[in-house]
């Protein structure tokens, strides 16, 4: 019953997906995964093989890339699940002369491109880590299996004089959504207002859903490319969207019109965003290795009013405590969570956590639940008073997005390694794993 | 040579660990009230406490002479609002706690505080600064219970007010606090004199005449308030005392023992408070029926829940004994408590836990009306053992309540400290809260009147308050009705430090309860010096505090 309080908005819902093709991104991801797997074998000789087609048991269309160490015979396999049958029909996985693999059209796919892309979007949303053995739907990665190291040795943020910044392949995690959502299966109340915005990273838009059950009511184009995360003001009047390619977009939710787009400095790569409880300020994280910062937005004035330097590379997401006095910034590449004193806009302290991704505060702000991809994968519980890890909830997967129930008793965690979602009863420590047919996406609560 | 250098580096690293201030770890040194409570503001010129780790030397250090310096034993405290940067004056430094005087010229509003230890600076933690916000010192150091109040008998004889040395009505007393307001210099011996702020002192709700309110000449940051116990002040072991500044800001509430002739405060033998004063191993059992009106989003919801309140603990007792469970204000008066935490979940009021240790008596089974309910042992620190409930909105769950009028049999399973035993009680008849429907919003600036019928022969109390969830702060009032009364007025004074509601049950938990308690019975159990049995009935409602 209490699970009825939760729901998923899954990115893979074909009817709700993006419209434009982006095979380049898929191919870049495949190349990146190959590089990651090769890196695990050091610089030794490897053999890379690939396959695209229905699973051997006749199931869904799948892409598999295998990297084998010539010296030891050990191998890593990268599997992209839930590819559309039409993709298998109209595209092939082709090895290029340089040894790389690319998905290319088998024939003219123009007439079916829109359909394919809606599924490709689902696939791409799943490619959200720097590595990992992705599983077919319903499967869970076993903890004994080789894993690509996601967190890397802590690195100090580099100064801009050190060369060009290393831009990440995105989305590094599923694009985030904002709002309150419901579907008919949740027994929604027609008298209530439900509002949900989904960020479409690959077609530069935001999709709005309203009603009971929810339906698409608007698709709002975003000028700034590659939107990633969104945050609503407490009165739901304004949606702020970050775009990795130097944009912060303000949308009037009454008119569904963009009211302002801030083009950020070229050195800033907006990613995570958080809105303080009073809606006065928002923080935007620049996901980059050189001079990473957290931008301070004056929400009312729709201006950047300050920036807070983050001392390590690639700060990813930011979260305000419920009372808005502190904010926590996850830095998965540096294996740290940084604390910001909101009043003075300064980095206050830090706590080391392997591959921290996302954070949920309990209602009183005394505890922060932080998803950690460091082996063994777990939810770290940080006492925000002492900034120490006081507990840990292991999960059999790669914990990504996390949400806490309003009564603070349950967690819901999205597995980045599979299509699984985890429900954790914090008191009993019972974890229920729910296998879904779709991966990635965002998690939101139902009032 | 290289080895020596390495060794020195290690030693240095061990000596100068990064100081860390706990989040929400700064409060008025006297009241300990948190950020989310109105009186949680730190006053200019007041003494405040910083809690954390590696904040100073292992052994506490205090300054030995004026003037105070900005650095004490290598420890300094900075205050900044991003524009103005000032140093506070440390008056006590140790590894886990620093006490300092907030500069009288500190910027008002939110500031961040940092501690620097031997050149290494801590994280910063926000606090709110106000021109005046009084905290009253308490004997137990928790901000609740007996105040640091001295009865004036003569210049040479001013004993600390306590259960064995109460004040008399009309007697002059001196109360200590911090936060009456700024002075011209914080780091020198203060000059005596009233500070320019309006002050009202209340003893059991009765206004007291004051003759001094200003710094103590002895001690920087410390304030003294000299007042006369009102001649019409109620007598009691724990008479509430609080102070209102400038007509609005109300201090924490402390207690003063008052007897008509100044002799030792005495409670009746049947009152559990007497056992708490004597000390020893004490058991409290209270079968409790709770009828709560909860405002759901679309319609009111009436929930009935039966509990067994069980508390087993060893108490130290003594002339400064205090526990909110039994240290009630005199009949016809109110008191107030505020502090960190969600008290509607943990009931973690100051001094509520046993002063020596919790006693393990295991779980229990309660049988009444042909039904029984069982709970497992837990302590948090007051166990509400759930027995059964009924919810009209969820008829499928059925009615599992059992504490109707009549006999109640209690079987305690026994634990490491208290072996199994049985007790029997008789449930009391329920109260009817007659103006419940008229109260959905409480304006904290106004007195609040509660009326009821029924409850003849019972001790009736009103308890209410709010939890500000996002600042993790709670504030409640507790009023005890006069015998035979059918109404009680909660003065605005006692509502002042209830956190304001935020308009959503997600962020606030406001509620008012009327509680009826039957005649206190006793029980005997091995491992306990005394056992008390009190049947109780509670009717409550979720409300919003504005």
mmCIF file with all atom_site columns, C-alpha atoms in Angstrom, chain A residues 189 277 322-323 325-326 341 343-344 346-349 363-366 384-388 406, chain B residues 20-24 35 53 80 110-112 114 123-124 126 298 342 469-472 502 506:
data_model
loop_
_atom_site.group_PDB
_atom_site.id
_atom_site.type_symbol
_atom_site.label_atom_id
_atom_site.label_alt_id
_atom_site.label_comp_id
_atom_site.label_asym_id
_atom_site.label_entity_id
_atom_site.label_seq_id
_atom_site.pdbx_PDB_ins_code
_atom_site.Cartn_x
_atom_site.Cartn_y
_atom_site.Cartn_z
_atom_site.occupancy
_atom_site.B_iso_or_equiv
_atom_site.pdbx_formal_charge
_atom_site.auth_seq_id
_atom_site.auth_comp_id
_atom_site.auth_asym_id
_atom_site.auth_atom_id
_atom_site.pdbx_PDB_model_num
ATOM 1  C CA . UNK A 1 189 ? -7.502  12.159 -7.281 1.00 0.00 ? 189 UNK A CA 1
ATOM 2  C CA . UNK A 1 277 ? 12.687  25.505 -0.234 1.00 0.00 ? 277 UNK A CA 1
ATOM 3  C CA . UNK A 1 322 ? 15.133  20.950 3.818  1.00 0.00 ? 322 UNK A CA 1
ATOM 4  C CA . UNK A 1 323 ? 15.843  24.127 5.796  1.00 0.00 ? 323 UNK A CA 1
ATOM 5  C CA . UNK A 1 325 ? 21.024  26.224 5.281  1.00 0.00 ? 325 UNK A CA 1
ATOM 6  C CA . UNK A 1 326 ? 23.363  23.749 3.636  1.00 0.00 ? 326 UNK A CA 1
ATOM 7  C CA . UNK A 1 341 ? 27.250  26.928 3.585  1.00 0.00 ? 341 UNK A CA 1
ATOM 8  C CA . UNK A 1 343 ? 24.510  31.847 3.643  1.00 0.00 ? 343 UNK A CA 1
ATOM 9  C CA . UNK A 1 344 ? 28.082  32.657 2.759  1.00 0.00 ? 344 UNK A CA 1
ATOM 10 C CA . UNK A 1 346 ? 31.335  28.901 0.499  1.00 0.00 ? 346 UNK A CA 1
ATOM 11 C CA . UNK A 1 347 ? 32.452  25.313 0.561  1.00 0.00 ? 347 UNK A CA 1
ATOM 12 C CA . UNK A 1 348 ? 32.202  24.364 4.173  1.00 0.00 ? 348 UNK A CA 1
ATOM 13 C CA . UNK A 1 349 ? 33.349  20.788 4.456  1.00 0.00 ? 349 UNK A CA 1
ATOM 14 C CA . UNK A 1 363 ? 12.288  15.446 6.257  1.00 0.00 ? 363 UNK A CA 1
ATOM 15 C CA . UNK A 1 364 ? 14.106  16.977 9.211  1.00 0.00 ? 364 UNK A CA 1
ATOM 16 C CA . UNK A 1 365 ? 17.379  17.288 7.351  1.00 0.00 ? 365 UNK A CA 1
ATOM 17 C CA . UNK A 1 366 ? 19.297  15.384 9.998  1.00 0.00 ? 366 UNK A CA 1
ATOM 18 C CA . UNK A 1 384 ? 24.395  16.011 8.549  1.00 0.00 ? 384 UNK A CA 1
ATOM 19 C CA . UNK A 1 385 ? 25.274  17.328 12.003 1.00 0.00 ? 385 UNK A CA 1
ATOM 20 C CA . UNK A 1 386 ? 28.600  15.550 12.194 1.00 0.00 ? 386 UNK A CA 1
ATOM 21 C CA . UNK A 1 387 ? 29.044  14.919 8.468  1.00 0.00 ? 387 UNK A CA 1
ATOM 22 C CA . UNK A 1 388 ? 29.945  11.325 9.163  1.00 0.00 ? 388 UNK A CA 1
ATOM 23 C CA . UNK A 1 406 ? 7.393   12.045 2.901  1.00 0.00 ? 406 UNK A CA 1
ATOM 24 C CA . UNK B 2 20  ? 34.342  20.664 12.650 1.00 0.00 ? 20  UNK B CA 1
ATOM 25 C CA . UNK B 2 21  ? 31.182  22.379 13.886 1.00 0.00 ? 21  UNK B CA 1
ATOM 26 C CA . UNK B 2 22  ? 28.149  20.154 13.918 1.00 0.00 ? 22  UNK B CA 1
ATOM 27 C CA . UNK B 2 23  ? 25.397  21.349 11.633 1.00 0.00 ? 23  UNK B CA 1
ATOM 28 C CA . UNK B 2 24  ? 22.816  23.126 13.792 1.00 0.00 ? 24  UNK B CA 1
ATOM 29 C CA . UNK B 2 35  ? 17.592  27.631 15.155 1.00 0.00 ? 35  UNK B CA 1
ATOM 30 C CA . UNK B 2 53  ? 34.885  18.006 17.241 1.00 0.00 ? 53  UNK B CA 1
ATOM 31 C CA . UNK B 2 80  ? 30.532  36.850 9.106  1.00 0.00 ? 80  UNK B CA 1
ATOM 32 C CA . UNK B 2 110 ? 21.864  35.373 9.409  1.00 0.00 ? 110 UNK B CA 1
ATOM 33 C CA . UNK B 2 111 ? 25.578  34.969 9.887  1.00 0.00 ? 111 UNK B CA 1
ATOM 34 C CA . UNK B 2 112 ? 28.024  32.129 9.561  1.00 0.00 ? 112 UNK B CA 1
ATOM 35 C CA . UNK B 2 114 ? 33.638  29.340 12.058 1.00 0.00 ? 114 UNK B CA 1
ATOM 36 C CA . UNK B 2 123 ? 33.391  24.509 8.381  1.00 0.00 ? 123 UNK B CA 1
ATOM 37 C CA . UNK B 2 124 ? 30.893  27.296 8.809  1.00 0.00 ? 124 UNK B CA 1
ATOM 38 C CA . UNK B 2 126 ? 24.694  29.526 10.138 1.00 0.00 ? 126 UNK B CA 1
ATOM 39 C CA . UNK B 2 298 ? -10.455 16.463 1.811  1.00 0.00 ? 298 UNK B CA 1
ATOM 40 C CA . UNK B 2 342 ? 10.555  15.862 16.154 1.00 0.00 ? 342 UNK B CA 1
ATOM 41 C CA . UNK B 2 469 ? 10.022  19.586 10.315 1.00 0.00 ? 469 UNK B CA 1
ATOM 42 C CA . UNK B 2 470 ? 12.562  21.247 8.094  1.00 0.00 ? 470 UNK B CA 1
ATOM 43 C CA . UNK B 2 471 ? 14.474  22.804 10.965 1.00 0.00 ? 471 UNK B CA 1
ATOM 44 C CA . UNK B 2 472 ? 13.934  19.745 13.137 1.00 0.00 ? 472 UNK B CA 1
ATOM 45 C CA . UNK B 2 502 ? 4.337   26.291 7.304  1.00 0.00 ? 502 UNK B CA 1
ATOM 46 C CA . UNK B 2 506 ? 4.711   17.861 5.157  1.00 0.00 ? 506 UNK B CA 1
#
